[in-house]
Tab-separated table of C-alpha atoms in Angstrom:
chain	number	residue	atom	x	y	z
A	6	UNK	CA	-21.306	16.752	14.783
A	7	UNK	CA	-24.015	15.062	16.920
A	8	UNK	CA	-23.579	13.752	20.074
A	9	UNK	CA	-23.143	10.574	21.840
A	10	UNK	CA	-26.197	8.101	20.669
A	11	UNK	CA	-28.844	7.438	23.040
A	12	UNK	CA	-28.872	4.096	25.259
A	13	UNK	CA	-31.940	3.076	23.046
A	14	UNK	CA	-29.975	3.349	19.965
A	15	UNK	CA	-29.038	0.711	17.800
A	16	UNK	CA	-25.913	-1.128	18.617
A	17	UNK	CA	-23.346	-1.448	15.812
A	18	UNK	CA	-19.583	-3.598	16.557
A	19	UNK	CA	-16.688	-2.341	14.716
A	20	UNK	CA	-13.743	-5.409	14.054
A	21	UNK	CA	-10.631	-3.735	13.136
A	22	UNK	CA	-9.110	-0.337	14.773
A	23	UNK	CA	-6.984	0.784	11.804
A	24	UNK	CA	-8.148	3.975	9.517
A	25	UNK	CA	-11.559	2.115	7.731
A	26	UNK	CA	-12.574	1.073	10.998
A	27	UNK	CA	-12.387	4.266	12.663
A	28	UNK	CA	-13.470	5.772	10.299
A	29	UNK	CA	-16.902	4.113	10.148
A	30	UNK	CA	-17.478	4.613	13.985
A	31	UNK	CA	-17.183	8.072	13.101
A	32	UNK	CA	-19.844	8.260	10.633
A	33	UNK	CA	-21.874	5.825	12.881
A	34	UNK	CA	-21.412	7.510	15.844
A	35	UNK	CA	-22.627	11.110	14.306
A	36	UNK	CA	-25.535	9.327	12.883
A	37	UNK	CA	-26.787	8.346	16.456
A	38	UNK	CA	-25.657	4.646	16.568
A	39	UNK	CA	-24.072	3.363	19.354
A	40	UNK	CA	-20.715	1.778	18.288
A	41	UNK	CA	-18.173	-0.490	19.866
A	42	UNK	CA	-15.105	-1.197	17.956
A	43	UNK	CA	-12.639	-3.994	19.116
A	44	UNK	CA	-8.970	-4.267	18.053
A	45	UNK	CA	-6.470	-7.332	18.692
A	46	UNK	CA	-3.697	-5.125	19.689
A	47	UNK	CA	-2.808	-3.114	22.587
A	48	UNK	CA	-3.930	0.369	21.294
A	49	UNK	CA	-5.424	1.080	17.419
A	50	UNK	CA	-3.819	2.819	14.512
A	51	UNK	CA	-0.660	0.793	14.907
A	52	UNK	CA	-0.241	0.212	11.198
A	53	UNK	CA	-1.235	4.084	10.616
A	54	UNK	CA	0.928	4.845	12.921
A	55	UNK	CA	4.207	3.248	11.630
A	56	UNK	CA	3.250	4.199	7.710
A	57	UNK	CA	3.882	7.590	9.150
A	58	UNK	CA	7.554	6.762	10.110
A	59	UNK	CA	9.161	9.762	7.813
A	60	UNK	CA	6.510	11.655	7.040
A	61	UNK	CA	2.748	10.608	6.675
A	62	UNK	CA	1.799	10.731	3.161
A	63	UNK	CA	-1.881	11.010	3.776
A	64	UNK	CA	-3.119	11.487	0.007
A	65	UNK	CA	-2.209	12.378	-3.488
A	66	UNK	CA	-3.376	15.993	-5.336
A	67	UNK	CA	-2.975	14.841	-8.597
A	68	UNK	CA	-6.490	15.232	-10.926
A	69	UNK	CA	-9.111	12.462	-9.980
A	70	UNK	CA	-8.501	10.593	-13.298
A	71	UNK	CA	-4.921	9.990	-12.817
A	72	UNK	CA	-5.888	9.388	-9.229
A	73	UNK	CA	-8.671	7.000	-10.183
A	74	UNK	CA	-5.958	5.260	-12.518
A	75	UNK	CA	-3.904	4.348	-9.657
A	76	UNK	CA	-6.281	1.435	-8.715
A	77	UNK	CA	-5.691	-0.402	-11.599
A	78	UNK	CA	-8.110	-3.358	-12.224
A	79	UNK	CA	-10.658	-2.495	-9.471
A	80	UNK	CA	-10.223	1.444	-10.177
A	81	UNK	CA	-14.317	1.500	-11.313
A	82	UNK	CA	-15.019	-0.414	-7.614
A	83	UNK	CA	-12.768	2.422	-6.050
A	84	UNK	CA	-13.869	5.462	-8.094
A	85	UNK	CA	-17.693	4.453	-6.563
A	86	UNK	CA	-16.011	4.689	-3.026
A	87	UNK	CA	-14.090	7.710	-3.625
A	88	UNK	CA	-17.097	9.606	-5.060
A	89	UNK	CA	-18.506	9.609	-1.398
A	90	UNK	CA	-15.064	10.845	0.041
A	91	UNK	CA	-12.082	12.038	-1.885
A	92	UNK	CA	-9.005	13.134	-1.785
A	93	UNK	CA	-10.138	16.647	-1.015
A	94	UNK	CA	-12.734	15.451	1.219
A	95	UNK	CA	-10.072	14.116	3.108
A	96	UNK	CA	-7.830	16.559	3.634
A	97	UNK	CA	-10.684	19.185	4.905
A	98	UNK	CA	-11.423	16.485	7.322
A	99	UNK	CA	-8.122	16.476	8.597
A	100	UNK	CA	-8.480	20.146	9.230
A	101	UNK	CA	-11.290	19.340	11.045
A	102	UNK	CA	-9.107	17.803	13.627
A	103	UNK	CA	-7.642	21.520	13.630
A	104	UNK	CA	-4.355	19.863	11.393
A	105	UNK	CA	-3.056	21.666	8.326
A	106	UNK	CA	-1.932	20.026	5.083
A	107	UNK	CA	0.202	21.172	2.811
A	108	UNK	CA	1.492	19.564	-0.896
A	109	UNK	CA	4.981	18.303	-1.153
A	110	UNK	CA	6.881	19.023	-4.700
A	111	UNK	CA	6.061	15.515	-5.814
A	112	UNK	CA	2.222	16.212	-5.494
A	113	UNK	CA	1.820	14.087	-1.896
A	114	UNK	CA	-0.298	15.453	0.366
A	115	UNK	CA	1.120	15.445	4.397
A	116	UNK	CA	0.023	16.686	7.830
A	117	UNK	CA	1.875	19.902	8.108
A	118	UNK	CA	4.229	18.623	11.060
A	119	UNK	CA	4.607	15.500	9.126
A	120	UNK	CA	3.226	13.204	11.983
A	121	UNK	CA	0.597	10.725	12.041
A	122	UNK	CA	0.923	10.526	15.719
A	123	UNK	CA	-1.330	14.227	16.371
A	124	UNK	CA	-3.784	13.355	13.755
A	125	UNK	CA	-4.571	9.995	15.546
A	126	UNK	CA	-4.462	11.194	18.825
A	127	UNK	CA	-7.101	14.470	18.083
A	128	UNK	CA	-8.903	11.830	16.236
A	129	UNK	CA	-9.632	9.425	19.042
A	130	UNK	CA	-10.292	12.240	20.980
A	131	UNK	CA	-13.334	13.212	18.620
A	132	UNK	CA	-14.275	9.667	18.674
A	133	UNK	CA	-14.827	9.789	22.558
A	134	UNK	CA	-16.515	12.670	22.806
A	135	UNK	CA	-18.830	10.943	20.356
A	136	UNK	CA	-19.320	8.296	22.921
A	137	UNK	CA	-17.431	5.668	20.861
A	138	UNK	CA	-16.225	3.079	23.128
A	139	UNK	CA	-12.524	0.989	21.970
A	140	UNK	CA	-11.307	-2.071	23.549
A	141	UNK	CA	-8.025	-3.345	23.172
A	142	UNK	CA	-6.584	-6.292	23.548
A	143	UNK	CA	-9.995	-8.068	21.802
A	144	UNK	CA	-9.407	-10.552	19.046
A	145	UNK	CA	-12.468	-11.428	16.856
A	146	UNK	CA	-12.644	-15.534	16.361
A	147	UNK	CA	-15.986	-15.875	13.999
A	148	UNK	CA	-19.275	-16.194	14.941
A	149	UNK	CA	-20.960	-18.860	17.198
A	150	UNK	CA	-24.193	-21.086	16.835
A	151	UNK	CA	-26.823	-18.556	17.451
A	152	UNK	CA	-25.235	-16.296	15.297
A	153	UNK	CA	-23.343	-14.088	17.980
A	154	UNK	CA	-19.352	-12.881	17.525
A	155	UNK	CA	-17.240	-14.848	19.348
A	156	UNK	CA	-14.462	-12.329	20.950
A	157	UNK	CA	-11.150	-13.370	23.148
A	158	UNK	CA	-10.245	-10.559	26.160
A	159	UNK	CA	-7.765	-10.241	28.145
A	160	UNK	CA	-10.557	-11.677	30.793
A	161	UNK	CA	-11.705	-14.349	28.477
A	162	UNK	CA	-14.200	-14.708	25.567
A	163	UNK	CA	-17.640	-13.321	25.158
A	164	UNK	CA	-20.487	-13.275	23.160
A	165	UNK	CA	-21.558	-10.061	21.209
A	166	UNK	CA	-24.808	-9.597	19.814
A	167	UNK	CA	-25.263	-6.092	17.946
A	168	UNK	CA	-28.022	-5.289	15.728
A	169	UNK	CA	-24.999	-5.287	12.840
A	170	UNK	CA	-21.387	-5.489	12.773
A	171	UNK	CA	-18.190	-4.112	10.589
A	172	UNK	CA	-15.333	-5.834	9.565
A	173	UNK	CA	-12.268	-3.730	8.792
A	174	UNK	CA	-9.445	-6.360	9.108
A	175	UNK	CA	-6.936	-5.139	7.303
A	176	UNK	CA	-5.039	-7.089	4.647
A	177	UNK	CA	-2.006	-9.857	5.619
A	178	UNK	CA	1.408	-7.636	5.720
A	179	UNK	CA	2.754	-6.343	8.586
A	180	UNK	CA	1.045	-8.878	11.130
A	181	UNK	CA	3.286	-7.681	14.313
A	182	UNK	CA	1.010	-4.705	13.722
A	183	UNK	CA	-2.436	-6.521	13.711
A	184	UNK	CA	-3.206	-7.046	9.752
A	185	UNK	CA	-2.282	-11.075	9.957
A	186	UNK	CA	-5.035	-12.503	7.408
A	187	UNK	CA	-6.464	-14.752	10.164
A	188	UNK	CA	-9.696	-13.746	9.219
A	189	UNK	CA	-9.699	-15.531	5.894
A	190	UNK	CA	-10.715	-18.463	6.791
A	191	UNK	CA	-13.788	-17.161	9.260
A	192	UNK	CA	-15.359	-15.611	6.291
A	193	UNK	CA	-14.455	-18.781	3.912
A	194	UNK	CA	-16.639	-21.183	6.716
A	195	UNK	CA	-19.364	-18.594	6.401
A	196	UNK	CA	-19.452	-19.094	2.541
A	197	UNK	CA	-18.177	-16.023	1.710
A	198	UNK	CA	-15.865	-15.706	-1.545
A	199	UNK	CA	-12.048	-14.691	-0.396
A	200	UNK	CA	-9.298	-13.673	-3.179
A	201	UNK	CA	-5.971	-15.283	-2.342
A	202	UNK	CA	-3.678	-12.577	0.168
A	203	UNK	CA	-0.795	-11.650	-1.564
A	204	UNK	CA	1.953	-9.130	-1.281
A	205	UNK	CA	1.746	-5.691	-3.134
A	206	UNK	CA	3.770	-3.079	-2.882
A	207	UNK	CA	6.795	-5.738	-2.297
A	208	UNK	CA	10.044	-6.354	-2.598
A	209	UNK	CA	11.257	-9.023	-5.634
A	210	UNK	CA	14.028	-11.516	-5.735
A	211	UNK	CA	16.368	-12.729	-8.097
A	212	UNK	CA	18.013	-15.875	-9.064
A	213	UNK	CA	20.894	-14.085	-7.033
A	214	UNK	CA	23.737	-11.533	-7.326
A	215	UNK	CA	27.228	-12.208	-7.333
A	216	UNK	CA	29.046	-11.958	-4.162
A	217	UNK	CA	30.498	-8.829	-4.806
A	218	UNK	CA	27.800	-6.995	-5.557
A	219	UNK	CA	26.184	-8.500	-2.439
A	220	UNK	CA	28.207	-7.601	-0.157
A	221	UNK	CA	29.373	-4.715	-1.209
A	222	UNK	CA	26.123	-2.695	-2.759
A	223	UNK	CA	23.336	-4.399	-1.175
A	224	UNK	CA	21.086	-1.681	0.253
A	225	UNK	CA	22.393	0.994	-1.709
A	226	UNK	CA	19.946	3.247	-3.924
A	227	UNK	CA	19.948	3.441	-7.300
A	228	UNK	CA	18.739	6.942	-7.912
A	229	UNK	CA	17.521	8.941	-11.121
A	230	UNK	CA	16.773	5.781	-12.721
A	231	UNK	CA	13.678	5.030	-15.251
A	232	UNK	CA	12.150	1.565	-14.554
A	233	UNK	CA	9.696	-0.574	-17.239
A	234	UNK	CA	7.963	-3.489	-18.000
A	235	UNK	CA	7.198	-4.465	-21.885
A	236	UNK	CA	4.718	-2.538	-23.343
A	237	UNK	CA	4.490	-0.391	-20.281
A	238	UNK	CA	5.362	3.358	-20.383
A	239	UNK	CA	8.875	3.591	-18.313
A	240	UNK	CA	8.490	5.900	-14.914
A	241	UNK	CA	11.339	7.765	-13.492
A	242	UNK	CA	12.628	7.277	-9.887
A	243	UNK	CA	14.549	5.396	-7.112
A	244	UNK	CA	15.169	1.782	-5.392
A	245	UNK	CA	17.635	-0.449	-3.622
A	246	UNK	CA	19.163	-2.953	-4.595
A	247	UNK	CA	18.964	-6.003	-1.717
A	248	UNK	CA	20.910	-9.345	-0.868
A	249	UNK	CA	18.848	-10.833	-3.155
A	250	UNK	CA	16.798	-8.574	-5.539
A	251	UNK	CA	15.062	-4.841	-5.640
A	252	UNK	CA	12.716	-3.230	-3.558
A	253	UNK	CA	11.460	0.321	-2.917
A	254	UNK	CA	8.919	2.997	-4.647
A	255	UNK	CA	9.661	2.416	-8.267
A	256	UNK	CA	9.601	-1.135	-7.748
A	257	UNK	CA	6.656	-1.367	-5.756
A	258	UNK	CA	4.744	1.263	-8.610
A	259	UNK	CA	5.097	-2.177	-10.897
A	260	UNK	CA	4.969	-4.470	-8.080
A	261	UNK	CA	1.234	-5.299	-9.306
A	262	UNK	CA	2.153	-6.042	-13.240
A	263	UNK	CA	5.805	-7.604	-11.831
A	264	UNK	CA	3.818	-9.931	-9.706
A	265	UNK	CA	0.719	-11.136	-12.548
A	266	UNK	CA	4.093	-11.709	-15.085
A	267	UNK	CA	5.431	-14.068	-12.389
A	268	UNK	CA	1.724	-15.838	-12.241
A	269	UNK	CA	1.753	-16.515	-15.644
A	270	UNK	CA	5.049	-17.170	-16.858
A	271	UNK	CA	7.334	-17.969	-14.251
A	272	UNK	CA	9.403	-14.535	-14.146
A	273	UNK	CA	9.422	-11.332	-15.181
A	274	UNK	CA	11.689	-8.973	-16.913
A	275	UNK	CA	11.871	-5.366	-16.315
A	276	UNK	CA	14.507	-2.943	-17.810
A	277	UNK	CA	16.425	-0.317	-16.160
A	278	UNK	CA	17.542	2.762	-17.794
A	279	UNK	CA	20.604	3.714	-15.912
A	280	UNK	CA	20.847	7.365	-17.294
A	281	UNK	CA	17.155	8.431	-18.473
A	282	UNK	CA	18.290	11.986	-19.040
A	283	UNK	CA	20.781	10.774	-21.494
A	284	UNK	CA	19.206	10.132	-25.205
A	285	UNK	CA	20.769	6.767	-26.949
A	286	UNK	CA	22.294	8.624	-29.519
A	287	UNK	CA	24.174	10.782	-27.381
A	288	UNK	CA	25.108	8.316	-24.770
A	289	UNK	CA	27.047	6.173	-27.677
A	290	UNK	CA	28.571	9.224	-29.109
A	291	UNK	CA	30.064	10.050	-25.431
A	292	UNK	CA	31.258	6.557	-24.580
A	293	UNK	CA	32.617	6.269	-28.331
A	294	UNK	CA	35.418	8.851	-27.964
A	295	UNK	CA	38.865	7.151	-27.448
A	296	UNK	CA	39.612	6.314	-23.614
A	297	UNK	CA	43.192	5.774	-24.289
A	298	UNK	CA	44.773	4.369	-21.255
A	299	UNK	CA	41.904	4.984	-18.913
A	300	UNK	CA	39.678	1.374	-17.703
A	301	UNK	CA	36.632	0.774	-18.921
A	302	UNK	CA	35.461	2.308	-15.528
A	303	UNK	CA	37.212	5.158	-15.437
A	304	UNK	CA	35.795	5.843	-19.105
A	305	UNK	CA	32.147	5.496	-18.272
A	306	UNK	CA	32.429	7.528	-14.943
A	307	UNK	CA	34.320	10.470	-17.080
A	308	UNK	CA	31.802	10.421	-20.120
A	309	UNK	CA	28.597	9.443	-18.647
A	310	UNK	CA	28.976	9.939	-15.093
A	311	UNK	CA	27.907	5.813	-14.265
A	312	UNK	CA	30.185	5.063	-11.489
A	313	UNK	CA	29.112	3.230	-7.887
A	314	UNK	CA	26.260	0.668	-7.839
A	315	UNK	CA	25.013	1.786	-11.563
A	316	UNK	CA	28.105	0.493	-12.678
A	317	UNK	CA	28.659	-2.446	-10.398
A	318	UNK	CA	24.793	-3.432	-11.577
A	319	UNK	CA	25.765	-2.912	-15.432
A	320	UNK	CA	29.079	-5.125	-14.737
A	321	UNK	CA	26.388	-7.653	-13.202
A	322	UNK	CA	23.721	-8.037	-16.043
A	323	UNK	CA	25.514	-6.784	-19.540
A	324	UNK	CA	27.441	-9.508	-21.651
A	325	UNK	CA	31.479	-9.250	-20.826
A	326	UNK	CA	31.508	-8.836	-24.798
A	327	UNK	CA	29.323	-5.701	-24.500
A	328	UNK	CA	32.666	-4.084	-23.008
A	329	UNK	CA	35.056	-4.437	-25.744
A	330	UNK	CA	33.553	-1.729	-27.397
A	331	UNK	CA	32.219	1.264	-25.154
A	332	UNK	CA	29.410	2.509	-27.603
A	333	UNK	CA	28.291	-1.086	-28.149
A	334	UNK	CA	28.160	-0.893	-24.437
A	335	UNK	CA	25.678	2.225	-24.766
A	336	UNK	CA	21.981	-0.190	-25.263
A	337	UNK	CA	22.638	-2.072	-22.234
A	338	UNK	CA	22.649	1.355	-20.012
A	339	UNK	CA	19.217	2.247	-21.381
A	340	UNK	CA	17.811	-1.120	-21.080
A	341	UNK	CA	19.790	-3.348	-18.653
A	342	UNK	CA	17.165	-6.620	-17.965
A	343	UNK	CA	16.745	-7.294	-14.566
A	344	UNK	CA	14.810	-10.855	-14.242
A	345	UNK	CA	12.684	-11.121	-10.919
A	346	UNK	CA	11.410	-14.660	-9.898
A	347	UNK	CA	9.411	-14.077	-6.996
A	348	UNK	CA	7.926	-12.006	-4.629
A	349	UNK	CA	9.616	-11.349	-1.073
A	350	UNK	CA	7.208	-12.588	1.442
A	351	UNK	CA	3.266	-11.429	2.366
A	352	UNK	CA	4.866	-10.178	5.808
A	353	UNK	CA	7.278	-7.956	4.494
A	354	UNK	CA	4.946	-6.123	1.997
A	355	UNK	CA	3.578	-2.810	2.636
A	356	UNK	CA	0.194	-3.898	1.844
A	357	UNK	CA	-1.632	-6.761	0.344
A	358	UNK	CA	-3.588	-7.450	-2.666
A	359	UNK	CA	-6.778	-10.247	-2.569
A	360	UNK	CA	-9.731	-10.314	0.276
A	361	UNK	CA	-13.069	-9.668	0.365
A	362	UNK	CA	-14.056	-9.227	-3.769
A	363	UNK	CA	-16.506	-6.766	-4.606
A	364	UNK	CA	-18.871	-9.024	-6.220
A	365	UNK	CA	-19.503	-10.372	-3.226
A	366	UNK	CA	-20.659	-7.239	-1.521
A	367	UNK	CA	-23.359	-4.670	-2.576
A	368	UNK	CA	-22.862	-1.145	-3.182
A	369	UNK	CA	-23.258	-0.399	0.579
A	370	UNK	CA	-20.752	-2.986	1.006
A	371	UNK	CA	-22.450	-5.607	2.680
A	372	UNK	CA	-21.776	-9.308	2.240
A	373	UNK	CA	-24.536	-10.702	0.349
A	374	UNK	CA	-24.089	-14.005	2.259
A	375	UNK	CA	-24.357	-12.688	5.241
A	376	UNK	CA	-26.737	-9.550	5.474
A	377	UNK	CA	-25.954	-7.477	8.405
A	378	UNK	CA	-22.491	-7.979	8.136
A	379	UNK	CA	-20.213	-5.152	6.334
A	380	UNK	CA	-16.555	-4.823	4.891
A	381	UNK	CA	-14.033	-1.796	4.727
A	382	UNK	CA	-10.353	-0.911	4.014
A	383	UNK	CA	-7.489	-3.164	3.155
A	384	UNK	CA	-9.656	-6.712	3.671
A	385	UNK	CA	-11.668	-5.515	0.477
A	386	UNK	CA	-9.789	-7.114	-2.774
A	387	UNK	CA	-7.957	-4.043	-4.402
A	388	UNK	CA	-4.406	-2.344	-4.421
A	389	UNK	CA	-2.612	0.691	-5.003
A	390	UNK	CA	0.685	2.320	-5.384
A	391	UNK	CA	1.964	3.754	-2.209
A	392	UNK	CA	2.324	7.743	-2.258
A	393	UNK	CA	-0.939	8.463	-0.384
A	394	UNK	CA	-3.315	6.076	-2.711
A	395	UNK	CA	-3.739	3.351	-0.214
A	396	UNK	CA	-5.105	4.801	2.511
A	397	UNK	CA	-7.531	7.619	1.007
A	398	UNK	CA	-9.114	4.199	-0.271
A	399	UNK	CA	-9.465	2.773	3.311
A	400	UNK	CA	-11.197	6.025	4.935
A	401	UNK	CA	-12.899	6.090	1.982
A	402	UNK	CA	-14.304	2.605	2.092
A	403	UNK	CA	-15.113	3.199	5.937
A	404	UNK	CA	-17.030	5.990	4.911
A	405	UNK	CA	-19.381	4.042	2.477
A	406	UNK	CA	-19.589	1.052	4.028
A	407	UNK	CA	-21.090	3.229	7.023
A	408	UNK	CA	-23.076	4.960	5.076
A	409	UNK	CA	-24.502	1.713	3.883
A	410	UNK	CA	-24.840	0.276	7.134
A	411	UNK	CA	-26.895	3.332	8.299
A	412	UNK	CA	-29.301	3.150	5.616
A	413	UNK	CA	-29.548	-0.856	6.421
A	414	UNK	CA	-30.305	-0.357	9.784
A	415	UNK	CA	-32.783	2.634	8.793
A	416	UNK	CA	-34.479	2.412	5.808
């Protein structure tokens, strides 16, 4: 690790304090420039910080072309980043901040107390001692005539001339925490191509759920369930049902495909398998035994073990003619068609999907339209699933677009 850069050195301003961002000042920093990086909120990391809230999934250790797969249609853009600094990269920088990792029994990759907290603070630390200098409390508001970044203090606004600057912005969910889109249109006036923000990893609605099942079952998990889109391989998991639709991991794992089925026709239907352990065949030769006296209910908790909000949901969606006869009733349990008309807002998603495309960047990710000026992390236009995907992609990005800064500034 080198130390601090020399007051000769060139000058480089960071825009964004979240993992990209401080993860380019890094790199910077060791490669002798002297870096500034300004954040709009009180302290940095805020988002990192609160995506660590139960245990911060930092990566994934499944093999790199499953990994890869996870970015869907940007997953050659992401496999360039992520051949500069992978998951395994990652997690031996983390225990360079003298914090263990260890791999949980569903292949996620966490700090070994769990925290996000530690890892930021020994972080920062390291950044200090590099001679990287933070300020809070410093909103970016685009550039002014001569070309100079316009920033608002807590003392008023100033000018900033470095010799080149980084954007890591962040995408538009969770704005309380900083990532509020607002730069968007200070990149469109500079004639730089933005993809439309929208929500990924989200919640969905529906056209809306009885009152019953409201009332009494919204926010209750639906566990050991398989979820799937048409012509999509089903995947096995958990989510809750809402007031007024479905959120949570399996959801958000199709929120992508759920959301480009709304685009182009309005809605989309996904199917639930309420007992994917249970084979068709089998399921209608259990429910067809004789119930006798028992209800309908008591029948499919004592042959099939569907009882709670599996059963309230099935009551929901199947036709009322589906329960005159119990095996009949077996097809709707394996594929019960959930139809979800929109997304819940950007706000409320875990992260967002649009920005900065690549095309409008070169491999060092600078903006072609405005040289000097480079991109990182969530503002770049790609998604992933949650489970450790998202944000190996945003140190990774940090790290390239650094890299490519360096070699701008030095050629």
């Amino acid at each position: 690790m080198t130390t601090a850069a020399q007051p000769n050195a060139y000058h480089v301003a960071i825009i964004g304090g979240g993992p990209a961002g401080l993860m380019a000042a890094e790199v910077l920093a060791q490669g002798g420039v002297r870096v500034e990086l300004f954040d709009a909120m009180p302290s940095v990391g805020r988002k990192f910080l609160l995506a660590g809230v139960g245990g911060m999934n930092i990566t994934h250790s499944e093999p790199k072309d499953a990994f890869i797969g996870r970015y869907g249609e940007r997953q050659a853009e992401v496999a360039a980043l992520l051949r500069e600094f992978d998951a395994d990269a990652l997690r031996e920088w983390i225990h360079g901040l003298g914090i263990d990792t260890f791999v949980g029994t569903s292949g996620r990759v966490f700090p070994s107390d769990m925290k996000a907290a530690p890892l930021l603070r020994a972080w920062l630390r390291r950044l200090r001692e590099l001679g990287v200098t933070i300020h809070t409390r410093s909103r970016w508001l685009g550039w002014n005539a001569d070309g100079s970044l316009r920033i608002a203090g807590s003392d008023g606004e100033r000018a900033l001339v470095a010799d080149a600057y980084l954007l890591a912005l962040g995408g538009g969910s969770w704005a309380r925490l900083g990532s509020d889109g607002a730069w968007v249109p200070l990149l469109q006036a500079r004639g730089v191509e933005v993809s439309a923000l929208k929500p990924s990893n989200c919640g969905f609605e529906v056209a809306g759920w009885s009152e019953y099942l409201r009332e009494k079952f919204a926010g209750a998990p639906l566990k050991n369930i398989a979820l799937s889109l048409p012509g999509q391989a089903p995947r096995i998991g958990e989510f809750v049902l809402t007031a007024g639709g479905v959120e949570g991991s399996l959801v958000y794992a199709f929120s992508a495909n759920i959301r480009r089925a709304i685009e182009a026709d309005g809605q989309a239907v996904v199917h639930l398998d309420l007992l994917p352990q249970m084979p068709l065949v089998k399921l209608q030769r259990a429910l067809g035994k004789p119930r006798g006296k028992h209800s309908m209910a008591k029948h499919l908790h004592r042959q099939a073990g569907l009882d709670g909000v599996k059963a309230a949901l099935l009551r929901e969606l199947a036709p009322t003619e589906a329960f005159v006869d119990p095996a009949a009733l077996a097809p709707w349990i394996k594929a019960l068609p959930i139809t979800l008309l929109r997304t819940r807002p950007l706000d409320e998603a875990i992260s967002s999907a649009g920005g900065v495309p690549f095309e409008a960047l070169d491999g060092g990710l600078m903006l072609k339209a405005l040289p000097g000026v480079f991109c990182a992390g969530e503002m770049l236009d790609w998604e992933a699933p949650t489970g450790g995907y998202l944000l190996t992609a945003c140190f990774a990005s940090g790290q390239v677009a650094a890299q490519g800064l360096l070699a701008w500034l030095k050629p």
